[in-house]
Coordinates of C-alpha atoms in Angstrom, one line a residue:
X5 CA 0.0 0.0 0.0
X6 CA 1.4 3.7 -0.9
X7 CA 2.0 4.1 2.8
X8 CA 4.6 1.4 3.1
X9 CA 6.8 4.3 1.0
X10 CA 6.1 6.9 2.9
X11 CA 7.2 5.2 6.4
X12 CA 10.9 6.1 7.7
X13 CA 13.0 3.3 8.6
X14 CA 13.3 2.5 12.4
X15 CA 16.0 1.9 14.5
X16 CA 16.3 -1.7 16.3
X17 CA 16.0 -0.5 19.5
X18 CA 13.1 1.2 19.4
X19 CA 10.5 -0.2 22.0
X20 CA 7.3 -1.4 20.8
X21 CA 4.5 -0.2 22.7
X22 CA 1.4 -2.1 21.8
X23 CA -0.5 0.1 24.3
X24 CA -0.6 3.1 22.2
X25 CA -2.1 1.4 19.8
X26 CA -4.8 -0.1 22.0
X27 CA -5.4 4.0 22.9
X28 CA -6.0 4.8 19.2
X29 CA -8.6 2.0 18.5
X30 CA -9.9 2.7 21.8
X31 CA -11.9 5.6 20.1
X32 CA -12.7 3.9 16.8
X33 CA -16.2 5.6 16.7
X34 CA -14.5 8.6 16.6
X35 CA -13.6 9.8 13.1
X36 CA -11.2 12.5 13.8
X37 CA -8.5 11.6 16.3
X38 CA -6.5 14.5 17.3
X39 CA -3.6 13.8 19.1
X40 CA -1.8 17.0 20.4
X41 CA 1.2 17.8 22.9
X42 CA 4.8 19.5 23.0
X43 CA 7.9 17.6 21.0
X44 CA 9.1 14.5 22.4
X45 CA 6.1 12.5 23.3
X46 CA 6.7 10.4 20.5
X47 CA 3.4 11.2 18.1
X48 CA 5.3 11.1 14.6
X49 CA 6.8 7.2 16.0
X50 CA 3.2 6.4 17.2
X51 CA 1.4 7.6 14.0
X52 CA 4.4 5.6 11.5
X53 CA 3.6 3.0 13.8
X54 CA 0.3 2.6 13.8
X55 CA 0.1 3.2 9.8
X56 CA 2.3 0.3 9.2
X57 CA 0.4 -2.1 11.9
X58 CA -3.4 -0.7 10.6
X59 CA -2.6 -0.3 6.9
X60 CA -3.0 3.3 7.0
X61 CA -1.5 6.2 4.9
X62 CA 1.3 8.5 6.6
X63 CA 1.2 11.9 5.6
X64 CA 3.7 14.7 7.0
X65 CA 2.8 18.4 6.5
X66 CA 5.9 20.3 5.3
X67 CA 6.6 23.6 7.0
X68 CA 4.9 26.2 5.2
X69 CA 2.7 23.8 2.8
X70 CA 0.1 25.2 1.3
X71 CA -3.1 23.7 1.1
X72 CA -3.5 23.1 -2.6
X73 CA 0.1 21.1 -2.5
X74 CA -0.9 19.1 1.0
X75 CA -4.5 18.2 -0.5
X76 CA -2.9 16.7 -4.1
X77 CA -0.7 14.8 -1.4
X78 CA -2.7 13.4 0.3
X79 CA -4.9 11.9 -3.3
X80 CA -1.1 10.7 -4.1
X81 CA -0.6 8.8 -0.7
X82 CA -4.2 7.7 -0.9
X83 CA -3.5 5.9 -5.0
X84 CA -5.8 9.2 -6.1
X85 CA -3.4 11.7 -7.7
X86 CA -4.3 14.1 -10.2
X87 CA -4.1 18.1 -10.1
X88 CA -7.6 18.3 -10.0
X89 CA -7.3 17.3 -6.1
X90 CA -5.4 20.3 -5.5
X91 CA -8.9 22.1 -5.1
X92 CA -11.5 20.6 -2.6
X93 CA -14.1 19.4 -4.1
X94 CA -12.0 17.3 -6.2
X95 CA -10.4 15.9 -2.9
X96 CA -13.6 15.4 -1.5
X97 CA -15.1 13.4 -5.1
X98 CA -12.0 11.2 -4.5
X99 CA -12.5 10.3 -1.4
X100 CA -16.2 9.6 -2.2
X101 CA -14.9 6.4 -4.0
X102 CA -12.8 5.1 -1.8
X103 CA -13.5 2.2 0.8
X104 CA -12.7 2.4 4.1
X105 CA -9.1 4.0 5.0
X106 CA -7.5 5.6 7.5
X107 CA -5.0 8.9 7.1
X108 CA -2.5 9.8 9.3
X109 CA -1.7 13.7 9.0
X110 CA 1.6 14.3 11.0
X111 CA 2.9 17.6 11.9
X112 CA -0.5 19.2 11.0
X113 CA 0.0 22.8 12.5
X114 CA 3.7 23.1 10.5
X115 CA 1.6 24.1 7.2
X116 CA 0.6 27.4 5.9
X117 CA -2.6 29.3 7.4
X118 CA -4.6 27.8 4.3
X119 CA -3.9 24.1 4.7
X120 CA -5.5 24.7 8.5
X121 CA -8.6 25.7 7.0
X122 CA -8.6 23.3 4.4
X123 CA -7.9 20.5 6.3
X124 CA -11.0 22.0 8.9
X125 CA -12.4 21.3 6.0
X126 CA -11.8 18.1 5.0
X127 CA -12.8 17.3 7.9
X128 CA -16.4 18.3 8.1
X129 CA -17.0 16.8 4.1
X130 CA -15.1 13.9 3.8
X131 CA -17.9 10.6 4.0
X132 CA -17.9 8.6 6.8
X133 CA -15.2 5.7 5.4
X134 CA -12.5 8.2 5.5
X135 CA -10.8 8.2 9.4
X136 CA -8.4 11.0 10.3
X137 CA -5.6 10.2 13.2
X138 CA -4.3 14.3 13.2
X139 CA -0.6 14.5 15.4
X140 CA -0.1 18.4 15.9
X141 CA 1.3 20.7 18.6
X142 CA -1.2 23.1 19.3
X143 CA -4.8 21.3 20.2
X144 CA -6.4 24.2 18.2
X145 CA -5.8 22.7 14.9
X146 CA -9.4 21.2 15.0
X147 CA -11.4 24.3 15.3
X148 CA -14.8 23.4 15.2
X149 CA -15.8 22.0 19.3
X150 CA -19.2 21.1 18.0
X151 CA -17.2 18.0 16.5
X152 CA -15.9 16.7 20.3
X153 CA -19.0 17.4 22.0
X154 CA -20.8 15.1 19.1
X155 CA -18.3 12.5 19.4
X156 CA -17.1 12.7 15.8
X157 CA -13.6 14.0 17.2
X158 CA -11.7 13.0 20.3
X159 CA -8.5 14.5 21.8
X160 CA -5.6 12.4 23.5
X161 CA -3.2 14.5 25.0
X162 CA 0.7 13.7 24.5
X163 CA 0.8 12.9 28.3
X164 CA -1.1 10.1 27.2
X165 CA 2.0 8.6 25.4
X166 CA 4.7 8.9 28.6
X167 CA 6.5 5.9 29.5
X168 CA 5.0 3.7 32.6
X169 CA 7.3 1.7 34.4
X170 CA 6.9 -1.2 33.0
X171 CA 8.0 0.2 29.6
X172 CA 10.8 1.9 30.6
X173 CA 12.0 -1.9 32.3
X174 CA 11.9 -3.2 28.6
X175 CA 13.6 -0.5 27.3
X176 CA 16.6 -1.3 30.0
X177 CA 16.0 -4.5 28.8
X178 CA 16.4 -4.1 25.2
X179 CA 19.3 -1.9 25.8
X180 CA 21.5 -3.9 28.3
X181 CA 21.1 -0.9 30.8
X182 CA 21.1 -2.8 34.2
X183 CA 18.2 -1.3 36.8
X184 CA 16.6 -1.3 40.1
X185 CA 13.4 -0.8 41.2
X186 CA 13.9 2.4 43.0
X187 CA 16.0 3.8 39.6
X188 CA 12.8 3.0 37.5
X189 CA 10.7 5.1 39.8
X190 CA 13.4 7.7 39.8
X191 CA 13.8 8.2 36.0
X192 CA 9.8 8.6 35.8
X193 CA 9.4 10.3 38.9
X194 CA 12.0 13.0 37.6
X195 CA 11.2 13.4 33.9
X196 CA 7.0 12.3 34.5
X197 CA 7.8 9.5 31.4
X198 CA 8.8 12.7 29.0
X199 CA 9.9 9.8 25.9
X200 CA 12.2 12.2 24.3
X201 CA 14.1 12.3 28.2
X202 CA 13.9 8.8 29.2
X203 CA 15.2 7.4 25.8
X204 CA 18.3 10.2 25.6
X205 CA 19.0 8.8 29.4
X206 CA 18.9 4.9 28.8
X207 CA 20.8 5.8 25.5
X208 CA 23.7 7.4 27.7
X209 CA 23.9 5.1 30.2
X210 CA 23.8 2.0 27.5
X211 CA 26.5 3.9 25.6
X212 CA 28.6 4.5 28.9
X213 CA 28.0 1.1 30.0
X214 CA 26.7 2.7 33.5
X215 CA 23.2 1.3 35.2
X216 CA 20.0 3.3 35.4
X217 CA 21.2 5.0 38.6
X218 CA 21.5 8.6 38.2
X219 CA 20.9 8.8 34.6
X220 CA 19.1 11.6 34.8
X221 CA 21.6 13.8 36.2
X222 CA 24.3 12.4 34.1
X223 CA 22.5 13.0 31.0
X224 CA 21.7 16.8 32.4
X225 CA 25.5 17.5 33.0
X226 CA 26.3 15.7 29.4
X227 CA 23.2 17.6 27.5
X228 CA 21.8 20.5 29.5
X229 CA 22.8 23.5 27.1
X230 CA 21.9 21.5 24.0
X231 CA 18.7 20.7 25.1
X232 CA 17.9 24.0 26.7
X233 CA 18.8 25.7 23.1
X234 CA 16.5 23.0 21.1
X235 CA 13.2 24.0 23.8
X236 CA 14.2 28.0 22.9
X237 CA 14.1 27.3 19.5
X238 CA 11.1 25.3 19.7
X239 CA 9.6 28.8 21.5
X240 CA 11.0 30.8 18.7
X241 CA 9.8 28.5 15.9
X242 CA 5.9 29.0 17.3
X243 CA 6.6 32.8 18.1
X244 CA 6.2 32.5 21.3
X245 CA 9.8 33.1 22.6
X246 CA 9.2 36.0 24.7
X247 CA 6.0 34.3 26.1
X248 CA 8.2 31.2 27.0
X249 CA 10.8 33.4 28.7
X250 CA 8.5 35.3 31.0
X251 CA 7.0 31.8 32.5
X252 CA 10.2 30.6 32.8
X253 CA 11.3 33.8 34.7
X254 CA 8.4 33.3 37.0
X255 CA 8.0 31.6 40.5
X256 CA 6.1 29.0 41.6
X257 CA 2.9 28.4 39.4
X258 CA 0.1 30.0 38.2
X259 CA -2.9 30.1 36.4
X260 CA -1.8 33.1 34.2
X261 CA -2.5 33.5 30.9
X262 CA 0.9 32.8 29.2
X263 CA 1.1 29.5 31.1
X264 CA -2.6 28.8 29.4
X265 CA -1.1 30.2 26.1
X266 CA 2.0 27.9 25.7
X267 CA 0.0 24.7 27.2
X268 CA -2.6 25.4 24.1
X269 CA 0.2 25.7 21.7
X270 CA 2.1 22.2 22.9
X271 CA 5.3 24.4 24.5
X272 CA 5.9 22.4 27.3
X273 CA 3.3 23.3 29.5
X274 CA 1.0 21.0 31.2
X275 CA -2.2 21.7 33.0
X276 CA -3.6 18.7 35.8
X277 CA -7.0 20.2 36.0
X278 CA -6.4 23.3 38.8
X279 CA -3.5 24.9 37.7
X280 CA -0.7 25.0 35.0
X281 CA 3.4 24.2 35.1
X282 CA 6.1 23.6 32.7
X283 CA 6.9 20.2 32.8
X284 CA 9.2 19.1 36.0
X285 CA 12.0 17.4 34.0
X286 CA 12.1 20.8 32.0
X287 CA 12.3 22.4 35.1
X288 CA 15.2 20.7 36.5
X289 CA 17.1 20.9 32.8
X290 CA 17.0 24.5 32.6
X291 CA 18.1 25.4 36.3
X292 CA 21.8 25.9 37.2
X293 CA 22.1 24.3 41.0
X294 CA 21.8 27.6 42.4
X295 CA 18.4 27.6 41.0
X296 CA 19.1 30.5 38.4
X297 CA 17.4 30.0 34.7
X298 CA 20.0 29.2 32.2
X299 CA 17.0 29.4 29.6
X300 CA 16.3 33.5 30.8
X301 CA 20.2 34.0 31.0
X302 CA 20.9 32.6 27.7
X303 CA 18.1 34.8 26.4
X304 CA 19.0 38.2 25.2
X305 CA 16.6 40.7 26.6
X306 CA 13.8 42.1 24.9
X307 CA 13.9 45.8 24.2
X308 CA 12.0 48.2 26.3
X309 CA 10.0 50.7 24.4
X310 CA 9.3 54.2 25.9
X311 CA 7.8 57.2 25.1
X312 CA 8.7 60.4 26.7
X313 CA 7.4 63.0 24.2
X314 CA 3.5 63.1 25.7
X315 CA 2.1 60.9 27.9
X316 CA 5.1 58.2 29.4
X317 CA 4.3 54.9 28.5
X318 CA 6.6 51.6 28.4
X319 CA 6.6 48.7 27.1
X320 CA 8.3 45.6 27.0
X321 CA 7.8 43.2 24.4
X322 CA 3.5 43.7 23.9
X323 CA 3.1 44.0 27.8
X324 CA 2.4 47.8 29.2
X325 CA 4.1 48.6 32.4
X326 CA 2.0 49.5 34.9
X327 CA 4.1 51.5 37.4
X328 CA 2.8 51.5 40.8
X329 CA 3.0 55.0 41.5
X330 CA 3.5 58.5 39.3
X331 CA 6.5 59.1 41.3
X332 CA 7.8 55.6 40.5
X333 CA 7.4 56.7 36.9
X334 CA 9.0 60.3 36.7
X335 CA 12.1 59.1 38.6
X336 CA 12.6 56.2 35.8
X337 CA 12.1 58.8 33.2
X338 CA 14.4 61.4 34.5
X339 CA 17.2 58.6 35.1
X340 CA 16.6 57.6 31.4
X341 CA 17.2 61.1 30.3
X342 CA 20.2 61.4 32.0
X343 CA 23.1 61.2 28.9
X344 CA 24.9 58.0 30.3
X345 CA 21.6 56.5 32.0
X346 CA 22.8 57.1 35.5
X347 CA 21.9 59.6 38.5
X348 CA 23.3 59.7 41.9
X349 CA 20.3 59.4 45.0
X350 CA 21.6 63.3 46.3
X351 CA 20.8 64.0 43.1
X352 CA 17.5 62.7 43.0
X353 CA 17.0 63.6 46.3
X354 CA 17.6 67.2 45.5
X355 CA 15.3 67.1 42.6
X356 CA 12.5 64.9 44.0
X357 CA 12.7 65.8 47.5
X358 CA 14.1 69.3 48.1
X359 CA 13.5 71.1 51.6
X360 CA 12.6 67.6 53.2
X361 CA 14.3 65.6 55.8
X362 CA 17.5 63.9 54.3
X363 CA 16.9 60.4 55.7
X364 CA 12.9 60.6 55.1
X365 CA 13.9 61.4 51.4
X366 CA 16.4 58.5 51.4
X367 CA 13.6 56.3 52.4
X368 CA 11.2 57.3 49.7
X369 CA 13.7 56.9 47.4
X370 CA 14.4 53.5 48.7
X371 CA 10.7 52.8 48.4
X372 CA 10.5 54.1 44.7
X373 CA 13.4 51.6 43.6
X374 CA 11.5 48.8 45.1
X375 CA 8.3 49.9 43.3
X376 CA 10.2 50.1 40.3
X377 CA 11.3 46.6 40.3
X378 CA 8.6 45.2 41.3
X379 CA 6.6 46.8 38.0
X380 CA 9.4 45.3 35.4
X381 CA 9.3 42.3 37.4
X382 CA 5.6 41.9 36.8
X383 CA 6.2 41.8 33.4
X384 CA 9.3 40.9 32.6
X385 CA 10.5 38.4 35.1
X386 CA 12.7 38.9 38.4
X387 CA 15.6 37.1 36.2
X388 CA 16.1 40.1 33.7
X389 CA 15.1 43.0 35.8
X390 CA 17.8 44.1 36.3
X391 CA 18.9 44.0 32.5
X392 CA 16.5 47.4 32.2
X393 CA 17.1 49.0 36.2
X394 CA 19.6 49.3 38.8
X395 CA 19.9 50.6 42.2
X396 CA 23.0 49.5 43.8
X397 CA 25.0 52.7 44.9
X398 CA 23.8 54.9 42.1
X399 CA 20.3 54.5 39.8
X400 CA 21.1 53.1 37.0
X401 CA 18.4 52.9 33.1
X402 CA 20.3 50.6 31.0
X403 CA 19.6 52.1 28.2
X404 CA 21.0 49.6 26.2
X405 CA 18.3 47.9 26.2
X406 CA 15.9 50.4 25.8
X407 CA 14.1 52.2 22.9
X408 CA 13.4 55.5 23.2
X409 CA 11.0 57.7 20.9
X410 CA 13.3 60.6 21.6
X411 CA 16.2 59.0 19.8
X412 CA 13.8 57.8 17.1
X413 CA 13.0 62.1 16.8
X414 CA 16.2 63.4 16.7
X415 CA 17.3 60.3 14.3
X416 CA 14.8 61.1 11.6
X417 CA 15.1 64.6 11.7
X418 CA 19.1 64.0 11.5
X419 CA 18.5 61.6 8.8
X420 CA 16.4 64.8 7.0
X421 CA 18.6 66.9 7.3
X422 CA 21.2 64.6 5.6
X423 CA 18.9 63.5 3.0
X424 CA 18.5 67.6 2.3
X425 CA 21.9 67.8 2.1
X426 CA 21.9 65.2 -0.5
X427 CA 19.5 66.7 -2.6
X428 CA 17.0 64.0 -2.0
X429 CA 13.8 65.6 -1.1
X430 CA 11.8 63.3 -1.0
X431 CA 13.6 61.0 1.4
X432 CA 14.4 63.8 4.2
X433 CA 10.7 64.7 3.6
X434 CA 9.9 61.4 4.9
X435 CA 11.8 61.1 7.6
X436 CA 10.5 64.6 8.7
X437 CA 7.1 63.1 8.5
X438 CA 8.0 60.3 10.6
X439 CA 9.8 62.4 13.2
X440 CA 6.1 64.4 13.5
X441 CA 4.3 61.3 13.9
X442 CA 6.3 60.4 17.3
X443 CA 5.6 63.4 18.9
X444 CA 2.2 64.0 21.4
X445 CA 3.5 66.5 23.6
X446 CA 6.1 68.1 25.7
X447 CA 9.2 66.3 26.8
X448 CA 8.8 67.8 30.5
X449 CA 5.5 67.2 31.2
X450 CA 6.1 64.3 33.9
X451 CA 9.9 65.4 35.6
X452 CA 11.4 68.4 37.1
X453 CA 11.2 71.5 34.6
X454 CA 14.0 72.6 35.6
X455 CA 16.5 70.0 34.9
X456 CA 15.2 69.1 31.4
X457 CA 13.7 72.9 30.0
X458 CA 16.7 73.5 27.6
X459 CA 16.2 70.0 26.2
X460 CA 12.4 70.4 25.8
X461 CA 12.6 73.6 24.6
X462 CA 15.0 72.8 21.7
X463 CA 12.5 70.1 21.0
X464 CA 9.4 72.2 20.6
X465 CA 11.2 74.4 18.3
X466 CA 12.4 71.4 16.6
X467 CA 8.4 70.0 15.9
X468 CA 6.9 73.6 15.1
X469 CA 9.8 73.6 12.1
X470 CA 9.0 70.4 11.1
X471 CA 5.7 71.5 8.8
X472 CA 7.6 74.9 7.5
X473 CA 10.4 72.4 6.3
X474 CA 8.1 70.3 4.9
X475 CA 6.7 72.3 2.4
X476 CA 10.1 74.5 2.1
X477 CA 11.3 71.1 0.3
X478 CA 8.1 70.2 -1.4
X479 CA 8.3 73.6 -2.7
X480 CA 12.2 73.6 -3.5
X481 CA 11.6 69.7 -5.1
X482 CA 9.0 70.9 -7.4
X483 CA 10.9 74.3 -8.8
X484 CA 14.3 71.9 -8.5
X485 CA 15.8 74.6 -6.5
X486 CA 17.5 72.3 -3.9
X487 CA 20.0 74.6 -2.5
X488 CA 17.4 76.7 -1.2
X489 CA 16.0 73.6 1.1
X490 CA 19.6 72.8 2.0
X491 CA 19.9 76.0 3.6
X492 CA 16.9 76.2 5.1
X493 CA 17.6 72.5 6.4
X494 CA 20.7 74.1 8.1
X495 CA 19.4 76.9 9.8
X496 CA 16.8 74.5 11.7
X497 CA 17.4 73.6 15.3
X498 CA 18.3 69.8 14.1
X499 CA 22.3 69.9 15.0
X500 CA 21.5 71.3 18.6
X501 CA 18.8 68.7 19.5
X502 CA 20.5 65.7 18.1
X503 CA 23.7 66.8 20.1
X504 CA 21.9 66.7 23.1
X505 CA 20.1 63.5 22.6
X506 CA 22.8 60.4 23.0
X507 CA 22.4 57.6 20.9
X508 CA 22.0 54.1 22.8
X509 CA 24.3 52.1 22.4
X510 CA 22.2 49.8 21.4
X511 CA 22.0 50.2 17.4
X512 CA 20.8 47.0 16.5
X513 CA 17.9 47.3 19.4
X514 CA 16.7 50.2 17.9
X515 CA 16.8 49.4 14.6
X516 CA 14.5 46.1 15.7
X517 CA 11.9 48.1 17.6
X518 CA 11.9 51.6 16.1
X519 CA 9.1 50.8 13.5
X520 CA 6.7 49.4 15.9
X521 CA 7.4 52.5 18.0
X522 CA 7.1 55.0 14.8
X523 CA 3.7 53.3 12.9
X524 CA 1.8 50.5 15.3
X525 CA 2.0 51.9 19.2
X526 CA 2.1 55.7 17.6
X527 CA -1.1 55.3 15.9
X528 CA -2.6 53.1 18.7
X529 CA -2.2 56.3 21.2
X530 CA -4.2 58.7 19.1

């Protein structure tokens, strides 16, 4: 049968587990089986498997596939091929005259938006003879929940498929790997059956000709950074890395809403009916001993985005800080402002507290740091707070990692002005345009007017120029009199505002971020 080609040759030692197999025609009424969890639970094995052993068709999805290429597949595995399959209704007349079969669609959330739809699709038209046994990630490939409630789907989670004791003594025994009792209950009790753990630790100790004993940790010490850069990439693969790294920055667990969002989307989350966790053997892999997160430190931090010109808002990743106080706030901004990103507390105290008692000051100081933490905590995770705020011996912005829509102003109207320079109208009018678009009001509106006024003012003269410049170029690019721009661009305020303004040093951060801050969170604020 066409599915004998399309299965991948096994190793010798891979375990047969007859059990599986007893799962899948446990819910033979069912003719949609969807079987959905995070990588290594074995589901591509189980589904070549149990295709070979039922005389079904195996069918992978190829990252990306589009639905007309998957459904002319699928006619080929099936002895129906043709390109008029590639359109659904001649999938569905092919299927009409075919006897009973079974189709085994593996990987079925790696294909393009389209093929999700389609095969939704196939689902609800193809006749009763044609039984689907669906191996995905993310247990939202079957959209319709009409079709479980009826009974014409069922769901086995992954879990489903993690070694019992008994299985992991065969695989011992069909790898030479001596055991006790107690190391059997170890291994499970440390990794909860995960396959993808339990057969990388019998394969160690088998190849180091060591017992079961401590095969856990010795594959950790062997593997740990490997592993821990194949689950990030995993995270990145379903766009969910910054997700994945605030739940793994987290403590204890919780029934938040990125925990629910990774355990829909098979990222190694589970949920036991009150609450959700990332799996224990994943917790215990991605922990130094000292209980630190190699996963978060291995991650580079995401930039923070901030707007100081208007209302102060931040941002990390699509999160919104939400800063405990207003004080909390102004002190962050009027650190950021500050060229190098640092501010001494007399300093602060002078231009938060001024007149009041020096260690009552100090105090609220001390208090506003705290609150300050706390807020990028909340969002970001205590492991990479401090990658954004200091406050050991002098306050410290690291503005490194931080976007700023001041820079993002004075860079465009640079960039204009260089553009002007160039005789290129049209580009400096651009960037003019963009540097409008970022500003909604005065830089000092939320710190000490004192300290920033010269800054802010040079900024307001900056923005009323902006429109007067405009149309000096639009004027001088229609009667292709560009000196007459170029000069104009030179008498504007740009050179003293961009010399006041410090670049981050952060270049490659800013270029990453600056269009969501110049187009998507711009608009959103009008």
């Amino acid at each position: 049968m066409p599915s004998q080609a399309l299965l991948r040759p096994q190793p010798n030692d891979t375990l047969a587990r007859p059990r599986l197999h007893h799962l899948l025609d446990r819910d033979g009424s069912a003719r949609v089986i969807l079987i959905a969890g995070a990588p290594g639970f074995g589901k591509s094995v189980l589904l070549r498997d149990y295709a070979a052993a039922r005389r079904g068709v195996y069918l992978r999805i190829e990252r990306g596939e589009s639905a007309a290429c998957a459904r002319q597949r699928v006619a080929e595995a099936l002895g129906a091929g043709g390109a008029r399959c590639a359109a659904h209704s001649g999938l569905i007349k092919v299927l009409h005259q075919l006897g009973p079969s079974l189709l085994l669609i593996d990987d079925a959330d790696a294909g393009a938006p389209d093929w999700l739809d389609a095969m939704n699709a196939l689902f609800e038209d193809a006749p009763e003879n044609i039984r689907f046994v669906v191996a995905a990630r993310s247990r939202d490939v079957v959209r319709d929940a009409r079709l479980f409630v009826e009974g014409v789907a069922a769901r086995l989670p992954a879990q489903a498929f993690a070694f019992s004791l008994q299985e992991l003594a065969e695989l011992c025994d069909l790898r030479g790997v001596s055991y006790a009792a107690k190391d059997l209950d170890a291994l499970i009790g440390r990794t909860a059956g995960w396959p993808i753990i339990v057969n990388a630790c019998v394969r160690l100790a088998a190849t180091q000709g060591h017992g079961l004993g401590g095969a856990f940790d010795h594959w950790c010490a062997a593997h740990r950074s490997t592993f821990s850069d194949y689950v990030l990439q995993e995270a990145g693969r379903a766009g969910k890395l910054a997700t994945f790294q605030r739940v793994l920055s987290a403590k204890g667990v919780t029934n938040g809403a990125d925990f629910e969002s990774l355990e829909r989307a098979g990222l190694f989350v589970e949920f036991d009916g009150r609450q959700f966790a990332v799996f224990r053997a994943l917790r215990d892999i991605l922990s130094s001993p000292d209980g630190a997160s190699y996963a978060v430190a291995s991650l580079p931090p995401l930039p923070m985005t901030v707007h100081v010109l208007g209302e102060f808002e931040t941002w990390i990743g699509n999160r919104r800080i939400k800063w405990l106080r207003r004080r909390d706030a102004q002190i962050f901004k009027y650190v950021l402002l500050k060229p190098d990103g640092r501010a001494s507390r007399d300093e602060l105290l002078d231009a938060f507290w001024p007149g009041r008692d020096r260690q009552l000051a100090a105090q609220a100081l001390r208090t506003a740091c705290s609150n300050i933490r706390h807020a990028l905590c909340d969002v970001i995770g205590s492991a990479q707070g401090a990658c954004y705020f200091r406050a050991n011996g002098e306050i410290c912005v690291a503005r490194e990692n931080i976007v700023l829509d001041l820079q993002s102003f004075t860079s465009h109207v640079a960039a204009a002005r260089a553009a002007a320079l160039q005789d290129d109208a049209s580009a400096a009018i651009s960037h003019l345009e963009s540097a409008r678009e970022l500003y909604h009001g005065s830089l000092i509106a939320d710190v000490p007017k004192a300290h920033y006024a010269q800054l802010a003012a040079d900024i307001d003269r900056t923005y009323a120029s902006l429109d007067p410049w405009i149309d000096a170029l639009r004027d001088a690019s229609s009667a292709h009199s560009y000196p007459q721009a170029v000069r104009r661009s030179a008498s504007s305020p740009i050179a003293t505002v961009s010399s006041r303004v410090r670049r981050s040093p952060s270049a490659n951060a800013l270029r990453r971020a600056a269009p969501a801050a110049s187009s998507t969170t711009v608009n959103a604020r009008r």
